[in-house]
Short mmCIF file of C-alpha atoms and ligand atoms in Angstrom, two decimals:
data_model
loop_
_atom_site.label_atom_id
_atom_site.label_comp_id
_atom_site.label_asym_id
_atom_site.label_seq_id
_atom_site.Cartn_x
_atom_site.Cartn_y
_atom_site.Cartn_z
CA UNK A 747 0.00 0.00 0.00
CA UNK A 748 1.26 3.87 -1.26
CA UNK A 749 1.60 6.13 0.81
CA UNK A 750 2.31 9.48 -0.64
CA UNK A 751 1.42 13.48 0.36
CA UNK A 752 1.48 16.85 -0.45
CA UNK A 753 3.37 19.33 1.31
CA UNK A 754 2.92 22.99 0.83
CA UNK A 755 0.51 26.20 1.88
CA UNK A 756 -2.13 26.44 0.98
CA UNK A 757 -3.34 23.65 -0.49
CA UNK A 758 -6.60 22.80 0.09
CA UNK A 759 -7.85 23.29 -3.33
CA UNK A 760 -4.32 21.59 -4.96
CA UNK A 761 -5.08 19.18 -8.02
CA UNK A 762 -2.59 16.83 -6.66
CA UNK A 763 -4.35 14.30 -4.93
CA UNK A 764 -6.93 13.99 -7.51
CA UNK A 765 -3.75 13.42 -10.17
CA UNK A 766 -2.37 11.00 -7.75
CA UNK A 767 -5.18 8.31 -6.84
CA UNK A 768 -5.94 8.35 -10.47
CA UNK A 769 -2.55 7.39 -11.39
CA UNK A 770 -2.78 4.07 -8.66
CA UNK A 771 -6.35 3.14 -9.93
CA UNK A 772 -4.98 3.06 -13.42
CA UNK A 773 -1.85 1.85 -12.69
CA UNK A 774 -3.41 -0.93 -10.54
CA UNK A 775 -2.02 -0.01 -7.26
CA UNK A 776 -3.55 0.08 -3.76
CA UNK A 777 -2.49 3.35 -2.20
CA UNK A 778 -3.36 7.10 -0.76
CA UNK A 779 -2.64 10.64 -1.02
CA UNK A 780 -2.32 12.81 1.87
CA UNK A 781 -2.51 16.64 1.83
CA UNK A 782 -0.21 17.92 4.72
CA UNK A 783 -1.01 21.78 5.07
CA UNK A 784 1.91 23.11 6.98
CA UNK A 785 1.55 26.70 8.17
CA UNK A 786 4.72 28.44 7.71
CA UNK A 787 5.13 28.97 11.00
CA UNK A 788 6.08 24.98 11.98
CA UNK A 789 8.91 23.44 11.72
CA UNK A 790 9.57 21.78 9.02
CA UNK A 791 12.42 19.78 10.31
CA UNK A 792 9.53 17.89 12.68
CA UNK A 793 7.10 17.30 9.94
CA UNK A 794 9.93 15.38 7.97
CA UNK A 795 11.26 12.96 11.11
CA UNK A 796 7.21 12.79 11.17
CA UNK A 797 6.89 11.52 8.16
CA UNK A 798 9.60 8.85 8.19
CA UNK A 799 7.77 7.50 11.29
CA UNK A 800 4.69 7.25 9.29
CA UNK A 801 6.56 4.58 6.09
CA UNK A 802 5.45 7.35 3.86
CA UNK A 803 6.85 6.35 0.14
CA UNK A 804 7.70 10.19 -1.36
CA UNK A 805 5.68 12.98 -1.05
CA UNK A 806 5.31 16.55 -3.36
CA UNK A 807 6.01 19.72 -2.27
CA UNK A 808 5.32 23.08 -3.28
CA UNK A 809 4.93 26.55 -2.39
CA UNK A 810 6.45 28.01 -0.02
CA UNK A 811 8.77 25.28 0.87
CA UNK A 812 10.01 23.88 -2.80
CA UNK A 813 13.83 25.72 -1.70
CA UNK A 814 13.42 25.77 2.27
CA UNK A 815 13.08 21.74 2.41
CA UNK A 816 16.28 21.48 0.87
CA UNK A 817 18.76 21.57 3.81
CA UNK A 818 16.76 18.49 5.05
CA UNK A 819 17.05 16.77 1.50
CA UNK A 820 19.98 13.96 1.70
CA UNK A 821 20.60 13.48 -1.59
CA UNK A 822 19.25 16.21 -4.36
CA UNK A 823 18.84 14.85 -8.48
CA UNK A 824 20.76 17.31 -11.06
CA UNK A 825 17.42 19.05 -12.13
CA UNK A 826 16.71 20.13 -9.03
CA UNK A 827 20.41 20.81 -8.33
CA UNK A 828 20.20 23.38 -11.11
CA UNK A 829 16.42 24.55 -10.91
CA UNK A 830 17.48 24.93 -6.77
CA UNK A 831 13.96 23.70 -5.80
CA UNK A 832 12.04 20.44 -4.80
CA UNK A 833 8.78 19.76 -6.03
CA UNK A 834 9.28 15.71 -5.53
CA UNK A 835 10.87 13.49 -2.79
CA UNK A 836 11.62 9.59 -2.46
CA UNK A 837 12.10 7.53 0.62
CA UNK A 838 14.78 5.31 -0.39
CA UNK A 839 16.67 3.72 2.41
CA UNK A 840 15.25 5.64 5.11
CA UNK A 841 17.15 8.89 3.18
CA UNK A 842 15.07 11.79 1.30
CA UNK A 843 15.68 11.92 -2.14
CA UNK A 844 14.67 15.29 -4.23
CA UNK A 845 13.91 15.93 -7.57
CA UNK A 846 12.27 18.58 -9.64
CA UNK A 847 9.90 17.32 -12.66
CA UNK A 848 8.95 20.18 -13.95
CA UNK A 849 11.24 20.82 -16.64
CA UNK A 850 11.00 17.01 -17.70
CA UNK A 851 7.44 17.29 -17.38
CA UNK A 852 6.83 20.23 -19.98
CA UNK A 853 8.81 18.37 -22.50
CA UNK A 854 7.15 15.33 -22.22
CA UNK A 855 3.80 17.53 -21.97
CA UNK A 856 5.13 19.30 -25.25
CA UNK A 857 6.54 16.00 -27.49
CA UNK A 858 3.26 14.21 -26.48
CA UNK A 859 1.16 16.88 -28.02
CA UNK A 860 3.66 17.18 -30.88
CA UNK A 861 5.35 13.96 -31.56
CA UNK A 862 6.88 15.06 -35.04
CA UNK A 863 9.43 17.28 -32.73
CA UNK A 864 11.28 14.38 -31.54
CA UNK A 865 12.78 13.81 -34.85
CA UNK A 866 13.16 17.27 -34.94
CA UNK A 867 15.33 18.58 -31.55
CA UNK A 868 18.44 19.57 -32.98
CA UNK A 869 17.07 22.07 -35.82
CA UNK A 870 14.04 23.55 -34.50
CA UNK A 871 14.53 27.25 -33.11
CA UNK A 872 13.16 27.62 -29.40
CA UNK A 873 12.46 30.15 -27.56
CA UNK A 874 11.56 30.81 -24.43
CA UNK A 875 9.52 34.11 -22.60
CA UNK A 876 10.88 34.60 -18.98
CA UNK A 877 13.70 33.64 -16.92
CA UNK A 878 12.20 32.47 -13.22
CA UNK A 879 12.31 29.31 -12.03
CA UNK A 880 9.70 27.73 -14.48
CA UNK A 881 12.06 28.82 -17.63
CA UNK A 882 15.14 27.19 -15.81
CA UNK A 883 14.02 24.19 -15.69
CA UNK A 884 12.39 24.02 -18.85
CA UNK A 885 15.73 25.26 -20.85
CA UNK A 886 17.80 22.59 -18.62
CA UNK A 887 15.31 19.84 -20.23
CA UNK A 888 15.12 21.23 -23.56
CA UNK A 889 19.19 20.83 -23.03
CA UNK A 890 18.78 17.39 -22.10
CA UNK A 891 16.49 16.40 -24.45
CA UNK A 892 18.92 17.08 -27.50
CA UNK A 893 17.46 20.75 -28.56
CA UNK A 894 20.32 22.37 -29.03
CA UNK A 895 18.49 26.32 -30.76
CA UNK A 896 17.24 27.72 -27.44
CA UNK A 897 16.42 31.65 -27.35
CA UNK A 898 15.80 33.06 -23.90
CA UNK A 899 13.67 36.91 -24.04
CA UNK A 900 13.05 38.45 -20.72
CA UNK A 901 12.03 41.68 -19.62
CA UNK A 902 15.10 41.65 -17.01
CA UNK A 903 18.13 40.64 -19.65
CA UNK A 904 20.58 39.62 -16.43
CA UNK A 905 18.36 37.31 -15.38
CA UNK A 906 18.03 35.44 -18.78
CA UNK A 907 21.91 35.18 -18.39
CA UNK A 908 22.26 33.68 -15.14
CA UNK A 909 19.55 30.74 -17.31
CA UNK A 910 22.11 30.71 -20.24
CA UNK A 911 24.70 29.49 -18.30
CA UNK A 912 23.65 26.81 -18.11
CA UNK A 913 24.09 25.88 -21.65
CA UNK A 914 26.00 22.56 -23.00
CA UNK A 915 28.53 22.41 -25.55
CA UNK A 916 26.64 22.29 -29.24
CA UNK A 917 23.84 24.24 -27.46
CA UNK A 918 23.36 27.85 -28.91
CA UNK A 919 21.42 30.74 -26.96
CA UNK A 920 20.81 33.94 -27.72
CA UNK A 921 19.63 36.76 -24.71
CA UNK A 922 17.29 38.93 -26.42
CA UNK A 923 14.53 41.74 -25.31
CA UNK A 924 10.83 41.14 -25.49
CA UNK A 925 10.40 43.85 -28.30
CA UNK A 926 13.45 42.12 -30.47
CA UNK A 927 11.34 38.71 -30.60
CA UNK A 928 8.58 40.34 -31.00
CA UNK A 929 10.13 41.37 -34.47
CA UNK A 930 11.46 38.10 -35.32
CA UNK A 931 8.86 36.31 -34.34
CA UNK A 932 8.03 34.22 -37.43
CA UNK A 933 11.99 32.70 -37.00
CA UNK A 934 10.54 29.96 -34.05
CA UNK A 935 8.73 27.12 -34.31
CA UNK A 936 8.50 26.84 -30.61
CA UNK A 937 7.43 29.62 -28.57
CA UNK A 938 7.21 28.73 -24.54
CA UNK A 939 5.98 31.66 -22.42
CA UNK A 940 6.93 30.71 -18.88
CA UNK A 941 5.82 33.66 -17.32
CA UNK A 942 2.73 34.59 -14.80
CA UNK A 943 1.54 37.18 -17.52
CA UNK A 944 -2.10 36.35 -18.19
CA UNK A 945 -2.80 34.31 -14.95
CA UNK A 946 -5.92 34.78 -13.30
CA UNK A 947 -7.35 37.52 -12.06
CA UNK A 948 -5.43 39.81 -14.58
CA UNK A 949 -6.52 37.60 -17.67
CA UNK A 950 -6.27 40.65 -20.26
CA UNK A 951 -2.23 40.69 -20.83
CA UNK A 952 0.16 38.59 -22.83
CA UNK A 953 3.82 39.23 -22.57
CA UNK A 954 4.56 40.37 -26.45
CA UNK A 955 2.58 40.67 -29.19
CA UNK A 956 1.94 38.34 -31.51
CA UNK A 957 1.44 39.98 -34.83
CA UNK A 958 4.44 38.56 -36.72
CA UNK A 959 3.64 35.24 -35.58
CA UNK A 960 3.13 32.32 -38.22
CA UNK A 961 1.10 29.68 -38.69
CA UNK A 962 4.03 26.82 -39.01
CA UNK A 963 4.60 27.57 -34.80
CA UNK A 964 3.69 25.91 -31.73
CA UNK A 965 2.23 28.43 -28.72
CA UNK A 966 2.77 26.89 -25.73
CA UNK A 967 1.57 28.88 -22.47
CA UNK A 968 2.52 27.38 -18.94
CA UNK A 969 -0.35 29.36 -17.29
CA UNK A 970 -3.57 27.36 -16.66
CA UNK A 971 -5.74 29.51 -15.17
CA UNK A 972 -7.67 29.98 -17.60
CA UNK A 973 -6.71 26.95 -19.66
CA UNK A 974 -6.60 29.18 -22.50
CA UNK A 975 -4.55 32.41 -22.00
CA UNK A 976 -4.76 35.99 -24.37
CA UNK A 977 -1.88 34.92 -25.37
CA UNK A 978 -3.37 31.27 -26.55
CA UNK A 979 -6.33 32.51 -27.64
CA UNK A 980 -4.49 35.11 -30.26
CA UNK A 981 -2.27 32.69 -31.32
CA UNK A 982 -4.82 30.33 -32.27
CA UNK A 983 -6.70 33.21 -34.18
CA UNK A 984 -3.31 33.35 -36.14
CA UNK A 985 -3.60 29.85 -37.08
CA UNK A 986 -1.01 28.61 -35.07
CA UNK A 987 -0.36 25.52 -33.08
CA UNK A 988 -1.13 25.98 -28.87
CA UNK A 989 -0.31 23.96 -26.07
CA UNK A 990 -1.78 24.23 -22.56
CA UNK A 991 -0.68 24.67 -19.40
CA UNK A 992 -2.36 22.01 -17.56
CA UNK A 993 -0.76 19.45 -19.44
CA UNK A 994 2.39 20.23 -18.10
CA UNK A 995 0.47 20.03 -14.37
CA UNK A 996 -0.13 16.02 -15.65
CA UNK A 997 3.39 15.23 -17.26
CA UNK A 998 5.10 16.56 -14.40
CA UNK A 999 2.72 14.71 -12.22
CA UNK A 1000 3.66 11.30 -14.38
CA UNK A 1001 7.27 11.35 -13.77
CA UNK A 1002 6.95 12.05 -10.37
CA UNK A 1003 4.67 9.31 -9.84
CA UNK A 1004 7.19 6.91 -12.06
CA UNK A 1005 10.06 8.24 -9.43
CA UNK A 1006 7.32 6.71 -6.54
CA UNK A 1007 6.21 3.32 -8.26
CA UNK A 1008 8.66 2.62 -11.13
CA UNK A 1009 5.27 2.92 -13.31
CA UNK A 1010 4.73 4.82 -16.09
CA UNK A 1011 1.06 5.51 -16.18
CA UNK A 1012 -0.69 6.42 -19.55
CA UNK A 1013 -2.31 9.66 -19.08
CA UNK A 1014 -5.31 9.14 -21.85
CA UNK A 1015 -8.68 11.48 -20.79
CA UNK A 1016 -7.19 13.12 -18.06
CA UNK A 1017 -6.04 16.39 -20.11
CA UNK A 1018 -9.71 16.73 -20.74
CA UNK A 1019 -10.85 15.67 -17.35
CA UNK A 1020 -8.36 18.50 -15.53
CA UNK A 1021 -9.39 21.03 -18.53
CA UNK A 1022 -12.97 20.80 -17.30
CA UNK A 1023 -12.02 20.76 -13.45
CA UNK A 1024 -9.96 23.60 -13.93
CA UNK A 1025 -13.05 25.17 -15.75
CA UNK A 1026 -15.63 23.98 -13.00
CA UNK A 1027 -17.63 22.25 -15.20
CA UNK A 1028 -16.99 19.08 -13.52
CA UNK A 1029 -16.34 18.74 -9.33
CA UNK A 1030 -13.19 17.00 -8.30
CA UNK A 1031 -14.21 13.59 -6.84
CA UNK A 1032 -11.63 12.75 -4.24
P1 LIG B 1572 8.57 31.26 -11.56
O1 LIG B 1572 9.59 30.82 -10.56
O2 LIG B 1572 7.20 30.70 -11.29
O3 LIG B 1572 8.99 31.04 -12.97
P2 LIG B 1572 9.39 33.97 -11.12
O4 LIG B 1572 10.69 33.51 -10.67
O5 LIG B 1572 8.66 34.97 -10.29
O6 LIG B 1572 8.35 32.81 -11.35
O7 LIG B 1572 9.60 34.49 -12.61
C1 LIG B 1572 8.79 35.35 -13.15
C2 LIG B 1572 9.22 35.63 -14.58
O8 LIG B 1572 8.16 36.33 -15.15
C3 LIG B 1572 10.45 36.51 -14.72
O9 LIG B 1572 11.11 36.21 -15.92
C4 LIG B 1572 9.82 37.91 -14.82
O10 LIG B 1572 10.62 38.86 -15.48
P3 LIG B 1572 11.84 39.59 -14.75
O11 LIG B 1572 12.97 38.59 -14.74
O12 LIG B 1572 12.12 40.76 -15.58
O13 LIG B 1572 11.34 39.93 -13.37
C5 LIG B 1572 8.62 37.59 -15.64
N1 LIG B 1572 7.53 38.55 -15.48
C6 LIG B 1572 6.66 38.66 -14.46
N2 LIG B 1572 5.78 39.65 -14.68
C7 LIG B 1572 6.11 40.20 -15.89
C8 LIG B 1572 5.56 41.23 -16.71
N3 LIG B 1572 4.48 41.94 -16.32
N4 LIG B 1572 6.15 41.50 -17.89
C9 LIG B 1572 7.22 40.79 -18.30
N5 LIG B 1572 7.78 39.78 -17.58
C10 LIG B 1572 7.24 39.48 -16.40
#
C-alpha cells in the first residue's frame, strides 16, 4: 500500500491528490494521497522525522517550501540541483531523495502533443519568454532532451543570463529583449511563455505581441488559469499551433509518480478531465 502526500501552503484546493489516486487506480495499485497543510510557522524539520515515522513512500512539495526543504534533503537529483527547488521526494533507504519534474514534465507535456518534434530537436529554433524558475528548468530539459536552438527573451536581460549558463557544448542561446522577438517572431517554431503574464485575475495581458507570428509555430503557455490564456487565444486566431498549461500540471505529475512506483502511467482522458475541473464544469471527486 502507497503512501504518498502533499506538502505545501495552501493547499486545500491543490489538483494533486486527484492526479495522484488516479494514477494508482490506473496503474493498478492500492495506495493514498495525503494533503499535509503546513503553516509556515512549523517546523519543518519535525514534519519530515514525522513523516519517516509514518513509512510514507515520497511525497510533493510546493509553495512556499520547494527551496526551504532542501537543507533536510539527503541526496538532491541534477534538475533540481540546477532549478534549486524540490517539487518531488523519495524515501529510499530511510534517506530523502529530491527531484524537480517540472522541466522534464513540460517536455514530455510538449513531445506528447507534438510527436513530429522528436525527430526534430536539434534544428528547431526555441524560444523561451521569462527567466524564473519555471524557464530554468524548462531550458535545462530542452538541453537534455537534445534541442540544441534555445532563445531566452526576458524583460530583465541579467536574469536570462544567469539561465544561459547553463548551456552545453553544441547548445546555442541567444539573450534577447521582449520587443526584439517580438520582431522576429516568425523565425521559431516553438514559442514557450513561462511567465505569470495572463494568470488569473489579470486575464487581459500577454507578454509580447503576436502579430508577426506564423502559422508553421507551436504556442505553448505554462499558465492554466484559464486553460486558455490571451496569449493562446491570439495565437490560435493566427492559425497557429497551442499547447496548454495544464498538461504540463499532468506530465510533471507522471514522472513524479514513475520516481514513486517505477510505473509509467498512460495519461489518456485526463487532459480533458483537468481542462474541465480547472473550468468547473466538472467537481473533483476525491
Ligand atoms: P517562476 O519561478 O514561477 O517562474 P518567477 O521567478 O517569479 O516565477 O519568474 C517570473 C518571470 O516572469 C520573470 O522572468 C519575470 O521577469 P523579470 O525577470 O524581468 O522579473 C517575468 N515577469 C513577471 N511579470 C512580468 C511582466 N508583467 N512582464 C514581463 N515579464 C514578467
Amino acid at each position: 500500500m502507497y503512501q504518498f502526500a502533499l506538502i505545501g501552503y495552501p493547499i486545500k484546493h491543490s489538483l494533486s491528490p486527484w492526479i495522484h489516486r488516479q494514477f494508482l487506480h490506473k496503474g493498478h495499485l492500492k495506495g493514498e494521497y495525503h494533503l499535509m497543510e503546513l503553516a509556515e510557522d512549523q517546523s519543518l524539520h519535525k514534519h519530515l522525522e514525522r513523516l519517516q515515522e509514518q513509512s510514507i513512500h515520497g511525497f510533493n512539495v510546493t509553495v512556499p517550501y520547494k527551496q526551504k526543504i532542501i537543507p533536510y534533503i539527503d541526496m538532491l537529483d541534477e534538475e533540481a540541483k540546477v532549478i534549486g527547488a524540490v517539487n518531488t521526494v523519495l524515501r529510499e533507504n530511510n534517506k530523502w531523495k529530491g527531484f524537480n519534474t517540472d522541466g522534464i514534465g513540460y517536455v514530455r507535456s510538449l513531445e506528447q502533443a507534438f510527436p513530429q518534434l522528436e525527430a526534430e530537436r536539434e534544428k528547431v529554433n526555441v524560444l523561451i519568454l521569462g527567466a524564473g524558475g519555471a524557464a530554468r528548468g524548462i531550458y535545462y530539459a530542452l538541453m537534455n532532451a537534445g534541442y540544441l536552438y534555445i532563445d531566452i527573451a526576458n524583460r530583465t536581460p541579467s536574469h536570462a543570463k544567469a539561465i544561459a549558463s547553463l548551456q552545453k557544448t553544441g547548445v546555442k542561446t541567444r539573450i534577447k529583449t521582449l520587443s526584439e522577438v517580438e520582431a522576429s517572431l516568425s523565425k521559431y517554431k516553438v514559442i514557450i511563455q513561462t511567465t505569470s503574464v495572463g494568470m488569473k485575475p489579470v486575464t487581459d495581458q500577454t507578454i509580447i505581441s503576436l502579430c508577426n507570428l506564423t502559422q508553421e509555430s507551436i504556442v505553448s503557455d505554462i499558465v492554466y488559469q484559464p486553460i486558455e490564456t490571451k496569449f493562446l487565444a491570439e495565437a490560435k486566431a493566427k492559425g497557429a499551433y497551442v499547447h496548454y498549461g495544464h498538461t504540463m500540471l499532468l506530465y510533471q505529475a507522471q514522472y513524479a509518480f514513475e520516481i514513486w512506483t517505477n510505473k509509467r502511467v498512460p495519461l489518456d482522458g485526463m487532459a480533458d478531465e483537468l481542462k474541465q475541473i480547472l473550468e468547473g464544469e466538472s467537481h473533483v471527486n476525491w
